[in-house]
mmCIF file of C-alpha atoms and ligand atoms in Angstrom:
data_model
loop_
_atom_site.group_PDB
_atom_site.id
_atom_site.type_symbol
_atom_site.label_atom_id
_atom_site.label_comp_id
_atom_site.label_asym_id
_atom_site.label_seq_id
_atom_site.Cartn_x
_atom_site.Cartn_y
_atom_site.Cartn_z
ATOM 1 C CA UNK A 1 0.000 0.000 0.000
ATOM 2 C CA UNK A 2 2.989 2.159 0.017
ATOM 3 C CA UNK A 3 4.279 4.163 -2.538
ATOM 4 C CA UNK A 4 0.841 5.909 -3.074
ATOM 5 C CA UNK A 5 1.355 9.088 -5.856
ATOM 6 C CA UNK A 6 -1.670 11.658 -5.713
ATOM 7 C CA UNK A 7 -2.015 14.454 -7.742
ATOM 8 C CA UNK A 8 -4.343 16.900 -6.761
ATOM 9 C CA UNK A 9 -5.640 20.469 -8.789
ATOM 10 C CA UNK A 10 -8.314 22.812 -8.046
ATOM 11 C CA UNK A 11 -8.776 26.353 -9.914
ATOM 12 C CA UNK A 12 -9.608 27.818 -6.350
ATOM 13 C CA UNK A 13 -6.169 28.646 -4.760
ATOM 14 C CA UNK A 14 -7.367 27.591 -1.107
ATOM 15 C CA UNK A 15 -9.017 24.379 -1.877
ATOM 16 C CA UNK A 16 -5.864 23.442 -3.687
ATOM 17 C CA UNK A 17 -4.119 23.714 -0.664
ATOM 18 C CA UNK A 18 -6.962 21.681 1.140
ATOM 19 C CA UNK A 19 -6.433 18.731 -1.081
ATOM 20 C CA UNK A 20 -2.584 18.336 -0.642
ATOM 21 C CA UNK A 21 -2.993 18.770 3.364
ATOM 22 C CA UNK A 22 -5.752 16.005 2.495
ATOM 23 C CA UNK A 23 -3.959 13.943 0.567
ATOM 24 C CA UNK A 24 -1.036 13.349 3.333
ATOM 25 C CA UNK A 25 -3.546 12.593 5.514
ATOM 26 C CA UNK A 26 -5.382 9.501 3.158
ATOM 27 C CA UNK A 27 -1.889 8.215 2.181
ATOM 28 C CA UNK A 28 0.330 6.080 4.280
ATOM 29 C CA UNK A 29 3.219 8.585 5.184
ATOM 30 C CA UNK A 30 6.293 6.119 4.192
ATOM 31 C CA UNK A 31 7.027 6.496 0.333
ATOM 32 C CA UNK A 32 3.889 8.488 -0.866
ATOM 33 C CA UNK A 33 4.031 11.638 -2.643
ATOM 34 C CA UNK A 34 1.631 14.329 -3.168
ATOM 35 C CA UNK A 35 2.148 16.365 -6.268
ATOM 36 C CA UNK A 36 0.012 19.034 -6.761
ATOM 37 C CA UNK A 37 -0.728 20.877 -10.217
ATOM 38 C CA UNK A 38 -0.125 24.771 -11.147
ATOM 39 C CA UNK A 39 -2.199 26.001 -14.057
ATOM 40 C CA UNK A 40 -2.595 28.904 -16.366
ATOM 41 C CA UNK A 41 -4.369 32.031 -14.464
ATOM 42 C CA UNK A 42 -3.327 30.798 -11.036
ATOM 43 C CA UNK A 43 -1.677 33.493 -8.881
ATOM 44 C CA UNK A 44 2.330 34.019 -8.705
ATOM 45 C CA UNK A 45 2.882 32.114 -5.403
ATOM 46 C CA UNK A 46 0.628 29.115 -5.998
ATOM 47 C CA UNK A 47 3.240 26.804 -6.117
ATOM 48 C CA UNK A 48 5.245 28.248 -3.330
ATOM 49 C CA UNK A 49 2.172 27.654 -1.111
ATOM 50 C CA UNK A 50 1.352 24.200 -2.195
ATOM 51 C CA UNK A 51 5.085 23.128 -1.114
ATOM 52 C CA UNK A 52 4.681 24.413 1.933
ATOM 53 C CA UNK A 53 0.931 22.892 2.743
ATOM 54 C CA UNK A 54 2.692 19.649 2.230
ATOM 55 C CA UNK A 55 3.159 18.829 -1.769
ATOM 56 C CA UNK A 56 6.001 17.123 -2.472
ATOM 57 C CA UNK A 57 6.034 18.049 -6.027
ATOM 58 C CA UNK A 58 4.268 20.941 -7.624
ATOM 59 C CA UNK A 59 3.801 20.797 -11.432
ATOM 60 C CA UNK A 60 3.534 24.284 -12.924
ATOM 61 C CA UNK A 61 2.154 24.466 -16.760
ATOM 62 C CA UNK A 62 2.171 27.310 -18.931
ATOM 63 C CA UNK A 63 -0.346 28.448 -21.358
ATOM 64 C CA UNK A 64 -3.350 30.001 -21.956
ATOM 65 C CA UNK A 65 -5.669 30.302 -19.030
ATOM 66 C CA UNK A 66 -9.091 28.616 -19.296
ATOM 67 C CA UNK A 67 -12.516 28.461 -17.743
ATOM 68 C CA UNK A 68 -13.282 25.424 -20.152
ATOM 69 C CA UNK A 69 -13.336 22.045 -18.204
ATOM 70 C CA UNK A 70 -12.431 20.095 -21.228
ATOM 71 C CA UNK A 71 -9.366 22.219 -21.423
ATOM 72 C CA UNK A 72 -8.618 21.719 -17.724
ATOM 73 C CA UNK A 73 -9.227 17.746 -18.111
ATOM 74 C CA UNK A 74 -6.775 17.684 -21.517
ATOM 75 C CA UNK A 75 -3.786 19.760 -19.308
ATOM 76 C CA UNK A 76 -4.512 17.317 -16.490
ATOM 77 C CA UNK A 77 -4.361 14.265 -18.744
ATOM 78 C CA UNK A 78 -0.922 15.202 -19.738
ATOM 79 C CA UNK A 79 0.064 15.067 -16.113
ATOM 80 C CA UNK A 80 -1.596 12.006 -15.695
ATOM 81 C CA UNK A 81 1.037 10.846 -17.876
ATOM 82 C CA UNK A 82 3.534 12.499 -16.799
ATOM 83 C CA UNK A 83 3.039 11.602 -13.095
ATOM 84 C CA UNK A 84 1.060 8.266 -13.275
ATOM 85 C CA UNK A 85 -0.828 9.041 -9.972
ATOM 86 C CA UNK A 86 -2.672 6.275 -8.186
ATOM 87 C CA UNK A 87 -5.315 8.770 -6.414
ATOM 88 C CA UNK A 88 -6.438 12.314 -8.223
ATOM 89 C CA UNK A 89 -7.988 14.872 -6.168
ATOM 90 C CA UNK A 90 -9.868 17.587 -7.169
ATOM 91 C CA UNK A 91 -12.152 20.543 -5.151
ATOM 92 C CA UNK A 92 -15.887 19.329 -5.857
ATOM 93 C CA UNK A 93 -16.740 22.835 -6.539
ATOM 94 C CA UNK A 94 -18.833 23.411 -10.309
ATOM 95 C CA UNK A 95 -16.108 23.082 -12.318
ATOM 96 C CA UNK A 96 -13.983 20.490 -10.406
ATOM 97 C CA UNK A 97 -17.338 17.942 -10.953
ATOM 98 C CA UNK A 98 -16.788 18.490 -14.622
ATOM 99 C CA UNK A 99 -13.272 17.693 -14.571
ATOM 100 C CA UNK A 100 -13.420 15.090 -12.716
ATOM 101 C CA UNK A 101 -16.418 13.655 -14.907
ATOM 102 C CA UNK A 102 -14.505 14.019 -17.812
ATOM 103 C CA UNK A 103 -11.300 12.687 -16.924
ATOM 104 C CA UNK A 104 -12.926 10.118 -15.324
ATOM 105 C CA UNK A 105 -14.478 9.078 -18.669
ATOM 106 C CA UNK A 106 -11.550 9.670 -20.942
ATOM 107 C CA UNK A 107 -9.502 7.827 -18.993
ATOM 108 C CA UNK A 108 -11.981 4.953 -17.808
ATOM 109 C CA UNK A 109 -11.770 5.672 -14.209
ATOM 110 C CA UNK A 110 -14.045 5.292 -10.889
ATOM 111 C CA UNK A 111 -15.198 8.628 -9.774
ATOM 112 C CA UNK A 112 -16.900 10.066 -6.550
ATOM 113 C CA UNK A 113 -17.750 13.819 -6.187
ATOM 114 C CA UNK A 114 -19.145 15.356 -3.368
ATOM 115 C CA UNK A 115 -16.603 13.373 -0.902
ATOM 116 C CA UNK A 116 -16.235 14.720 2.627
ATOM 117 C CA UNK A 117 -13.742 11.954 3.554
ATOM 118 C CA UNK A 118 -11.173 9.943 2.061
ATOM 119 C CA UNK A 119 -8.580 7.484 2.866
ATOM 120 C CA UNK A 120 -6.281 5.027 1.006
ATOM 121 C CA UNK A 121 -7.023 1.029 2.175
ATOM 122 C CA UNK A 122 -5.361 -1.766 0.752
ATOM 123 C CA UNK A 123 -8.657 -3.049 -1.291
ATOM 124 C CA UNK A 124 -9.103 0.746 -3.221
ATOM 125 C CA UNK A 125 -9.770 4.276 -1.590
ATOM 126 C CA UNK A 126 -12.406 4.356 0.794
ATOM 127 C CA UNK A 127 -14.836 7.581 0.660
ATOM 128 C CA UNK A 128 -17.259 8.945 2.527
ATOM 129 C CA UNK A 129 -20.179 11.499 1.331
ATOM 130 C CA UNK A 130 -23.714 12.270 2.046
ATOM 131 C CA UNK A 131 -26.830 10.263 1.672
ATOM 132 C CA UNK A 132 -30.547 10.508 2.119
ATOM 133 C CA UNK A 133 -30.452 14.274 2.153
ATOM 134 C CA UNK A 134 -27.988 14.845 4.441
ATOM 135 C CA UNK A 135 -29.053 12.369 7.075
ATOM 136 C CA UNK A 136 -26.933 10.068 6.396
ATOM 137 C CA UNK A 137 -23.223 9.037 5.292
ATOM 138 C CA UNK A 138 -22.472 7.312 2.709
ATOM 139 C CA UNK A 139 -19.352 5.135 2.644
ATOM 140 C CA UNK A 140 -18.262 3.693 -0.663
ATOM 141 C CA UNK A 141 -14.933 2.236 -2.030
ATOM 142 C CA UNK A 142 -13.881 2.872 -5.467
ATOM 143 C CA UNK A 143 -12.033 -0.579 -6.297
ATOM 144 C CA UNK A 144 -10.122 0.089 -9.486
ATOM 145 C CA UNK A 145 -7.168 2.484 -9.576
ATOM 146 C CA UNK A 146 -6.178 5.519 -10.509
ATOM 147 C CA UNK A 147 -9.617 6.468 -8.620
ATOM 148 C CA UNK A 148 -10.626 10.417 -9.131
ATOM 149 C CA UNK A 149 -11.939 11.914 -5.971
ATOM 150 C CA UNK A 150 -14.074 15.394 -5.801
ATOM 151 C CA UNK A 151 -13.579 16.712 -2.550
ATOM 152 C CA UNK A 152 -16.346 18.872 -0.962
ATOM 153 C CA UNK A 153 -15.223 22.235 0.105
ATOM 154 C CA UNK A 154 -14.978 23.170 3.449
ATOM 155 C CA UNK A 155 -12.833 19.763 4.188
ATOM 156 C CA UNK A 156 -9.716 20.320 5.580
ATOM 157 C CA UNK A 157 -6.809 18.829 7.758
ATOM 158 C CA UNK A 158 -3.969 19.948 9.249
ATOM 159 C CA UNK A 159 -0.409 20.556 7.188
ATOM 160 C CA UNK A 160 2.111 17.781 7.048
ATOM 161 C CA UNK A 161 5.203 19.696 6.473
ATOM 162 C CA UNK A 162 8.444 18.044 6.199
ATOM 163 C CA UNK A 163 10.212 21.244 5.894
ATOM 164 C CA UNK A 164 11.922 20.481 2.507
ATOM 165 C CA UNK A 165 10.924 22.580 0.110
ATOM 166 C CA UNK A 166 8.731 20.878 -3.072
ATOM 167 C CA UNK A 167 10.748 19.667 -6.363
ATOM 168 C CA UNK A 168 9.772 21.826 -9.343
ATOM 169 C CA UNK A 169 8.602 20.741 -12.825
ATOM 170 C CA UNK A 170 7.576 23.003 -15.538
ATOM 171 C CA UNK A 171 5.297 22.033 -18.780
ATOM 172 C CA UNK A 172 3.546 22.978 -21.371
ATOM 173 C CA UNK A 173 -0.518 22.849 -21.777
ATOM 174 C CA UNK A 174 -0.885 20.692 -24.690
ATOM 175 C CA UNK A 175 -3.115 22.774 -27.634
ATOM 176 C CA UNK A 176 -6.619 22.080 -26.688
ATOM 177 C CA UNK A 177 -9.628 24.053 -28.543
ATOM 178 C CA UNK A 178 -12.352 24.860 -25.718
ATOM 179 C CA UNK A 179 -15.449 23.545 -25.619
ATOM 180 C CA UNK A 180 -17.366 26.638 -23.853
ATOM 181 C CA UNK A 181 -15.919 30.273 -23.374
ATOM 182 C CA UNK A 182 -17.119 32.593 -20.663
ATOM 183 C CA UNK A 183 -18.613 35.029 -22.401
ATOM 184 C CA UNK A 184 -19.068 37.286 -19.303
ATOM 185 C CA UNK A 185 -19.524 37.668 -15.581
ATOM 186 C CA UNK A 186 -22.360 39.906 -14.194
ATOM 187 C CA UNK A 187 -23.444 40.275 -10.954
ATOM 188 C CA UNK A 188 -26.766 38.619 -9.834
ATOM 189 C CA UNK A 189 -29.693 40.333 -9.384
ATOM 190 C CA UNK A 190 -30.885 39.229 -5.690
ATOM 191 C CA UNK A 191 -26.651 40.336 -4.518
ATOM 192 C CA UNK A 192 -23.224 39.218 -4.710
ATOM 193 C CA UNK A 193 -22.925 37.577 -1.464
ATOM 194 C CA UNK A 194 -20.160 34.697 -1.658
ATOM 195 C CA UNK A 195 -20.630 33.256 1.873
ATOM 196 C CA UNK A 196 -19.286 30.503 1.038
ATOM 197 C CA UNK A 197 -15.961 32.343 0.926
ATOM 198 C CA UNK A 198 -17.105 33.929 4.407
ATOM 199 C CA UNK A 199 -14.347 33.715 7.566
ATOM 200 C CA UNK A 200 -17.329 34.536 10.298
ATOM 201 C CA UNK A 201 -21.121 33.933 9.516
ATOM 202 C CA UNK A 202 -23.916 35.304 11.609
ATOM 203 C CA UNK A 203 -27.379 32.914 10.256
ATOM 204 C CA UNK A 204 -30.791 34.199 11.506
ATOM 205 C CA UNK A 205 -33.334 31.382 11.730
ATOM 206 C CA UNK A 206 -37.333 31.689 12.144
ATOM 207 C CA UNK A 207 -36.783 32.747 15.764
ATOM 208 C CA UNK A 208 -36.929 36.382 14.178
ATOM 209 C CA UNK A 209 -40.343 37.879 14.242
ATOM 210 C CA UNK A 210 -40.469 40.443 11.928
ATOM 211 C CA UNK A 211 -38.111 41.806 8.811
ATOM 212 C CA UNK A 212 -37.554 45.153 10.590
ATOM 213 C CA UNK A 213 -35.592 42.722 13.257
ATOM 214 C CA UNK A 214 -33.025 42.176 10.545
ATOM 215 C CA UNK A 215 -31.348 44.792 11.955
ATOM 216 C CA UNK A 216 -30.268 43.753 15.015
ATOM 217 C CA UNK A 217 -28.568 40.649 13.420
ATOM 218 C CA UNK A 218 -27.016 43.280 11.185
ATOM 219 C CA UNK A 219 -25.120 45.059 13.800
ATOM 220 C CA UNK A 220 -23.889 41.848 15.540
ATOM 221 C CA UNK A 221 -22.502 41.100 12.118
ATOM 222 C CA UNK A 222 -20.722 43.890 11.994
ATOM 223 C CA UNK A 223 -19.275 43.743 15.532
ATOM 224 C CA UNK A 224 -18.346 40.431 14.287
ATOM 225 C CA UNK A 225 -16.949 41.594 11.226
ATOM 226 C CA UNK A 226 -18.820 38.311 9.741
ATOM 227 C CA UNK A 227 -21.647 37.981 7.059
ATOM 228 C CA UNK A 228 -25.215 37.187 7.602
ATOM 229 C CA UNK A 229 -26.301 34.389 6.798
ATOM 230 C CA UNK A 230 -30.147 32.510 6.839
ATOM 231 C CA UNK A 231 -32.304 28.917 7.410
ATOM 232 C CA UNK A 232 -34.435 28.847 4.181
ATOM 233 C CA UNK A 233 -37.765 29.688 5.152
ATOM 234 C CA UNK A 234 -36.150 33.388 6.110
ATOM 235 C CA UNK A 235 -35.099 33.561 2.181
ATOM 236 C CA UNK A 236 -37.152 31.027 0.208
ATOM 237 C CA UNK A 237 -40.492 31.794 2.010
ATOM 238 C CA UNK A 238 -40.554 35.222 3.630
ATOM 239 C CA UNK A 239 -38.579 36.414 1.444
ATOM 240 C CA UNK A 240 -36.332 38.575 4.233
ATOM 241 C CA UNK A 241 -33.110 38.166 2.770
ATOM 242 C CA UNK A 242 -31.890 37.135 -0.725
ATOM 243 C CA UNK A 243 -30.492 33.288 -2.036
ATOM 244 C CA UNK A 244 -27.276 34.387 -1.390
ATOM 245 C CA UNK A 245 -27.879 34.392 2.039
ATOM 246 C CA UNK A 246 -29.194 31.143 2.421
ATOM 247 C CA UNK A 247 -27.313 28.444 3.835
ATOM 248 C CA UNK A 248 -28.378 24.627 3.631
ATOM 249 C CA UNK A 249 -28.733 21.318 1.940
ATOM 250 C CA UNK A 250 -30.680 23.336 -1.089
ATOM 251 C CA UNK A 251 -28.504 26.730 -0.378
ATOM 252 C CA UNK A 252 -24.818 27.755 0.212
ATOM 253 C CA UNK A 253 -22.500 25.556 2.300
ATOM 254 C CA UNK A 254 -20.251 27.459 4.797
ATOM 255 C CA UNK A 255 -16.539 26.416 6.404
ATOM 256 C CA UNK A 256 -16.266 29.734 8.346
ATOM 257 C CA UNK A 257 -14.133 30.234 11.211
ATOM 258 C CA UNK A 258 -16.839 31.275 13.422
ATOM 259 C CA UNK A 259 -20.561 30.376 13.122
ATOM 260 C CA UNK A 260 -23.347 32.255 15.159
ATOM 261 C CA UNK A 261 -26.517 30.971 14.665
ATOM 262 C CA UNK A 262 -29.543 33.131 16.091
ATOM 263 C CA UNK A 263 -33.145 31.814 16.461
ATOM 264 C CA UNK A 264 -32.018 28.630 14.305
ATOM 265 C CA UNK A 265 -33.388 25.355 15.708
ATOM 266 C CA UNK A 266 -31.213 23.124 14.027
ATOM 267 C CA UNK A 267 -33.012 20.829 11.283
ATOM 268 C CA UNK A 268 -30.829 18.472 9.462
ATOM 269 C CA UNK A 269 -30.984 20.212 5.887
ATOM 270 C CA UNK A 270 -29.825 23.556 7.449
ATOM 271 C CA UNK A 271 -26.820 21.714 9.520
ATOM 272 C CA UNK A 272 -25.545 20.128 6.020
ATOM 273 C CA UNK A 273 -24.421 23.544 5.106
ATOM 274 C CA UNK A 274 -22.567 24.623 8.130
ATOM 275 C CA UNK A 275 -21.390 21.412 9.329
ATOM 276 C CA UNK A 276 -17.635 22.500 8.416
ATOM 277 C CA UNK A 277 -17.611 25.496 10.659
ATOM 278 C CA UNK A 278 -14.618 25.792 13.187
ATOM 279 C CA UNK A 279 -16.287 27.323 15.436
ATOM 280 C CA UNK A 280 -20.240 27.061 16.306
ATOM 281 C CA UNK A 281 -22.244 29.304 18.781
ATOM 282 C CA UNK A 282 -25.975 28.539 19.081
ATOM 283 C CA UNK A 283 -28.540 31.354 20.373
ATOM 284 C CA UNK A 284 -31.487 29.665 21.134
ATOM 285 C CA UNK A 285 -34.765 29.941 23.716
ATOM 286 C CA UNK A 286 -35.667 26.455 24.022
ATOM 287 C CA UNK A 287 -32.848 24.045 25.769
ATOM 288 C CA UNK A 288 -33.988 21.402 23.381
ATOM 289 C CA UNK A 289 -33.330 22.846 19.947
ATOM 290 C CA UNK A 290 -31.191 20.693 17.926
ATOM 291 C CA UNK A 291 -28.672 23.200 17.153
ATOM 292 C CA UNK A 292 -27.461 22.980 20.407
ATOM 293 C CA UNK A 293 -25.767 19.753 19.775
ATOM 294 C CA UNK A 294 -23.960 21.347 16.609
ATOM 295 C CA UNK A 295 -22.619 24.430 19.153
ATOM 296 C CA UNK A 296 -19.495 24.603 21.173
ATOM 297 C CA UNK A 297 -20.947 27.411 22.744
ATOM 298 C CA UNK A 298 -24.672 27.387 23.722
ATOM 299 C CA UNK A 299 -26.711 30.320 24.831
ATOM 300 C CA UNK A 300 -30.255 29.449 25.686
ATOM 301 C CA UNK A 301 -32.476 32.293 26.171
ATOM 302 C CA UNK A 302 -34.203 35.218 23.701
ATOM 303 C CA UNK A 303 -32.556 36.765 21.177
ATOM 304 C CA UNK A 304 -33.981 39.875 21.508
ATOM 305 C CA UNK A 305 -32.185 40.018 24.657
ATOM 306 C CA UNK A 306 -28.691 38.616 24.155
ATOM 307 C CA UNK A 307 -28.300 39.560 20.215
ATOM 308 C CA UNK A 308 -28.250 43.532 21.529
ATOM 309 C CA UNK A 309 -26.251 42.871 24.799
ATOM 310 C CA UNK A 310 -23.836 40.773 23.229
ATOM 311 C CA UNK A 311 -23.507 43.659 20.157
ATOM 312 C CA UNK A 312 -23.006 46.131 23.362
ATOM 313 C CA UNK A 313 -20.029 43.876 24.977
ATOM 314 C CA UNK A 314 -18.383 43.448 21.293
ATOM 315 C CA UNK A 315 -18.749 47.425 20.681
ATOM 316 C CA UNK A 316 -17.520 48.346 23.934
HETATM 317 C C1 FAD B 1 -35.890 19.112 0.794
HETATM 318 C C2 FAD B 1 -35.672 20.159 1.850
HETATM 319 C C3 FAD B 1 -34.562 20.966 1.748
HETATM 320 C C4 FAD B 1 -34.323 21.950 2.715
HETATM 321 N N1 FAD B 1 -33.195 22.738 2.594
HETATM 322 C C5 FAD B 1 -32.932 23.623 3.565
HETATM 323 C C6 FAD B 1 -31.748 24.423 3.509
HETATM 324 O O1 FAD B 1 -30.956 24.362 2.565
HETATM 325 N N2 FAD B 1 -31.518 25.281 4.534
HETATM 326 C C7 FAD B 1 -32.354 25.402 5.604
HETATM 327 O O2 FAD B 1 -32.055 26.207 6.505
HETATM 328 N N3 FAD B 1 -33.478 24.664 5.681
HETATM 329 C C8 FAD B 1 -33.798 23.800 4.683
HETATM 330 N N4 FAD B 1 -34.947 23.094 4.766
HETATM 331 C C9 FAD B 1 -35.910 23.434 5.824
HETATM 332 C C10 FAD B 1 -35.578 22.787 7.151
HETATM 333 O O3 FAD B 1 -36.137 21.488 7.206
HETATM 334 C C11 FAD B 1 -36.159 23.618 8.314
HETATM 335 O O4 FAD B 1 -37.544 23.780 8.134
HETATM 336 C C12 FAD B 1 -35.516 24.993 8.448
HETATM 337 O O5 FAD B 1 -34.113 24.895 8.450
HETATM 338 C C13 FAD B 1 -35.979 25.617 9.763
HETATM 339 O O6 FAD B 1 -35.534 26.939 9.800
HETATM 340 P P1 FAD B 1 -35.394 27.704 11.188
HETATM 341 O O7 FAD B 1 -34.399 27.001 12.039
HETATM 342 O O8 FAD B 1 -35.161 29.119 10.837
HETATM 343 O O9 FAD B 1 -36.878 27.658 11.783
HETATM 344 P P2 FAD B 1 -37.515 26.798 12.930
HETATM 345 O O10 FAD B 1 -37.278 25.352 12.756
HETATM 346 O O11 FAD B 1 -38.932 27.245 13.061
HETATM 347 O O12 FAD B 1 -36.710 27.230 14.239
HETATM 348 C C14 FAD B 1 -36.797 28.493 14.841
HETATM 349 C C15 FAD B 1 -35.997 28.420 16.125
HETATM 350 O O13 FAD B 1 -35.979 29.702 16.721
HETATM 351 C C16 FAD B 1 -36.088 29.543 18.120
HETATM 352 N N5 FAD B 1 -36.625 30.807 18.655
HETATM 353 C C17 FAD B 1 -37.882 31.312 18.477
HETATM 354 N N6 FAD B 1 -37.989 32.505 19.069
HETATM 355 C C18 FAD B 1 -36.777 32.756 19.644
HETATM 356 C C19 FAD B 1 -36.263 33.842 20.401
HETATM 357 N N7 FAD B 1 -37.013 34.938 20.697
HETATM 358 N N8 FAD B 1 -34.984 33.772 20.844
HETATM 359 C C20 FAD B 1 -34.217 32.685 20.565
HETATM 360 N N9 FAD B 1 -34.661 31.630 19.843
HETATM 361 C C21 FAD B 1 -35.919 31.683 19.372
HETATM 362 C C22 FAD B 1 -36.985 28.358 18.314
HETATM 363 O O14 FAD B 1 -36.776 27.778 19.591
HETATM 364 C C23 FAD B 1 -36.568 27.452 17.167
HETATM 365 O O15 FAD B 1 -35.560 26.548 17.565
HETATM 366 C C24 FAD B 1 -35.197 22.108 3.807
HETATM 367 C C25 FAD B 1 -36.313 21.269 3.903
HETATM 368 C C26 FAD B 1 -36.551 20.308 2.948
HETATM 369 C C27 FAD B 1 -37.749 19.417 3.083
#
């Protein structure tokens, strides 16, 4: 089971580095090597970064930058041949599940996307993802090898560093026409909220009795310096705040440092989507609510009483 070679690419900087720290954790640490994949449009000190979150080997290519997956999957073929990995990991964000579908096809692969855990066995690599809408886990082996994994963002481990900096290889993106161009970007009409992207969240749940309220969530937001964030009945049926807000099984899925979650009682398709958080303090009246088992901190009382004093203590 030794001698494990993963190579792992995503076109968001940060998840890239989440897949190498990943993949030292799901390999055996005697004789594997993580190599981890630089393409065009990536920012100067990509590969700099990947070395030191644990890559053994970073691969930097140079050509045109592309939004196209099929380009992405034809540049990543050539360093499947290059590197002949036994494990590919890739962020299981839009455009990483189109990779990974293609090169999974191309190359007549086993494929899982949407993986929130993954380890290396001796019988094939062992993953983990939802089931039955987020009640449930999933845990699946893909049994031929190379396997391609799509990791779900917001899964992360700690850096294996071995202090040695990564071994450097340059290429060249083979010639590859697209198959789609972005034609252009333009912001949506209900906001531009990425909260996925968010380092602090602030979610107001049904225990808010009126849209005017909004406002006190508002300013513990900002005395948080953290975004709001909402269940979906606050977006999808009152209408209170916008999709971009909303954060779920159905909405956005947050890995924020902190998560405050106000008047939220907990239901399984709104913990799906904050899950991942680092931190999770639960403002709740009744003892009971489910939440509560999510929080590391757990205030039980109204919100209309602690949301405003704790704003105070933070402002003061
Ligand atoms: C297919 C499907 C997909 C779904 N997807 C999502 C999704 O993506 N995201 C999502 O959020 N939901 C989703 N839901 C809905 C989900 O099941 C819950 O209905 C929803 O999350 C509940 O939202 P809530 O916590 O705001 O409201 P409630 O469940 O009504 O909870 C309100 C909470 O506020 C507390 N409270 C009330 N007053 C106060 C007060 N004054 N002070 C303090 N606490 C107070 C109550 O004790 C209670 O715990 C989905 C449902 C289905 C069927």
């Amino acid at each position: 089971m030794s001698g494990e070679v993963v190579l792992c690419y995503s076109e968001e900087p940060e998840l890239a580095l989440d897949l190498v720290r990943l993949a030292r954790h799901a390999t055996p640490a005697d004789g594997s090597r993580v190599h981890a994949a630089v393409l065009p449009g990536a920012p100067a000190d990509a590969g700099e970064r990947l070395g030191k979150a644990g890559a053994h080997v970073v691969h930097t290519v140079a050509g045109t930058a592309h939004t196209d997956p099929h380009a992405t999957a034809e540049t990543l073929k050539m360093l499947v041949s290059a590197v002949s990995p036994t494990l590919l990991l890739v962020a299981s964000t839009k455009r990483g599940r189109e990779v990974a579908g293609r090169l999974a096809g191309a190359l007549d692969l086993p494929a899982a996307t949407g993986v929130t855990a993954v380890r290396v066995e001796p019988d094939g690599v062992r993953v983990e993802r939802e089931a039955l809408s987020g009640n449930a886990v999933a845990v699946e082996r893909l049994v031929r090898r190379p396997a391609v994994v799509a990791i779900l963002p917001g899964t992360t481990a700690p850096s294996i560093s071995d202090g040695a900096a990564a071994e450097q290889k340059a290429h060249t993106a083979p010639t590859t026409a697209p198959l789609t161009e972005r034609t252009e970007v333009r912001p949506k009409a209900g906001g531009q909220l990425e909260i996925e992207k968010a380092d602090r969240v602030v979610t107001i749940g049904r225990g808010l009795k009126k849209k005017e309220d909004l406002a006190l969530i508002e300013s513990l937001a900002t005395a948080l310096k953290a975004e709001v964030g909402c269940t979906r009945p606050l977006a999808a049926e009152a209408g209170w705040l916008t999709d971009d807000h909303w954060i779920g099984l159905t909405g956005h899925r947050v890995h924020p440092k902190l998560y405050v979650a106000v008047g939220v009682s907990g239901a399984v398709q709104h913990l799906v989507g904050m899950r991942s958080s680092k931190l999770v303090v639960a403002i709740n009246k009744d003892p009971n609510a489910p939440i509560f088992a999510q929080a590391d901190y757990r205030i039980v009382g109204d919100l209309y009483q602690i949301v405003p004093a704790l704003t105070k203590a933070l402002a003061g």
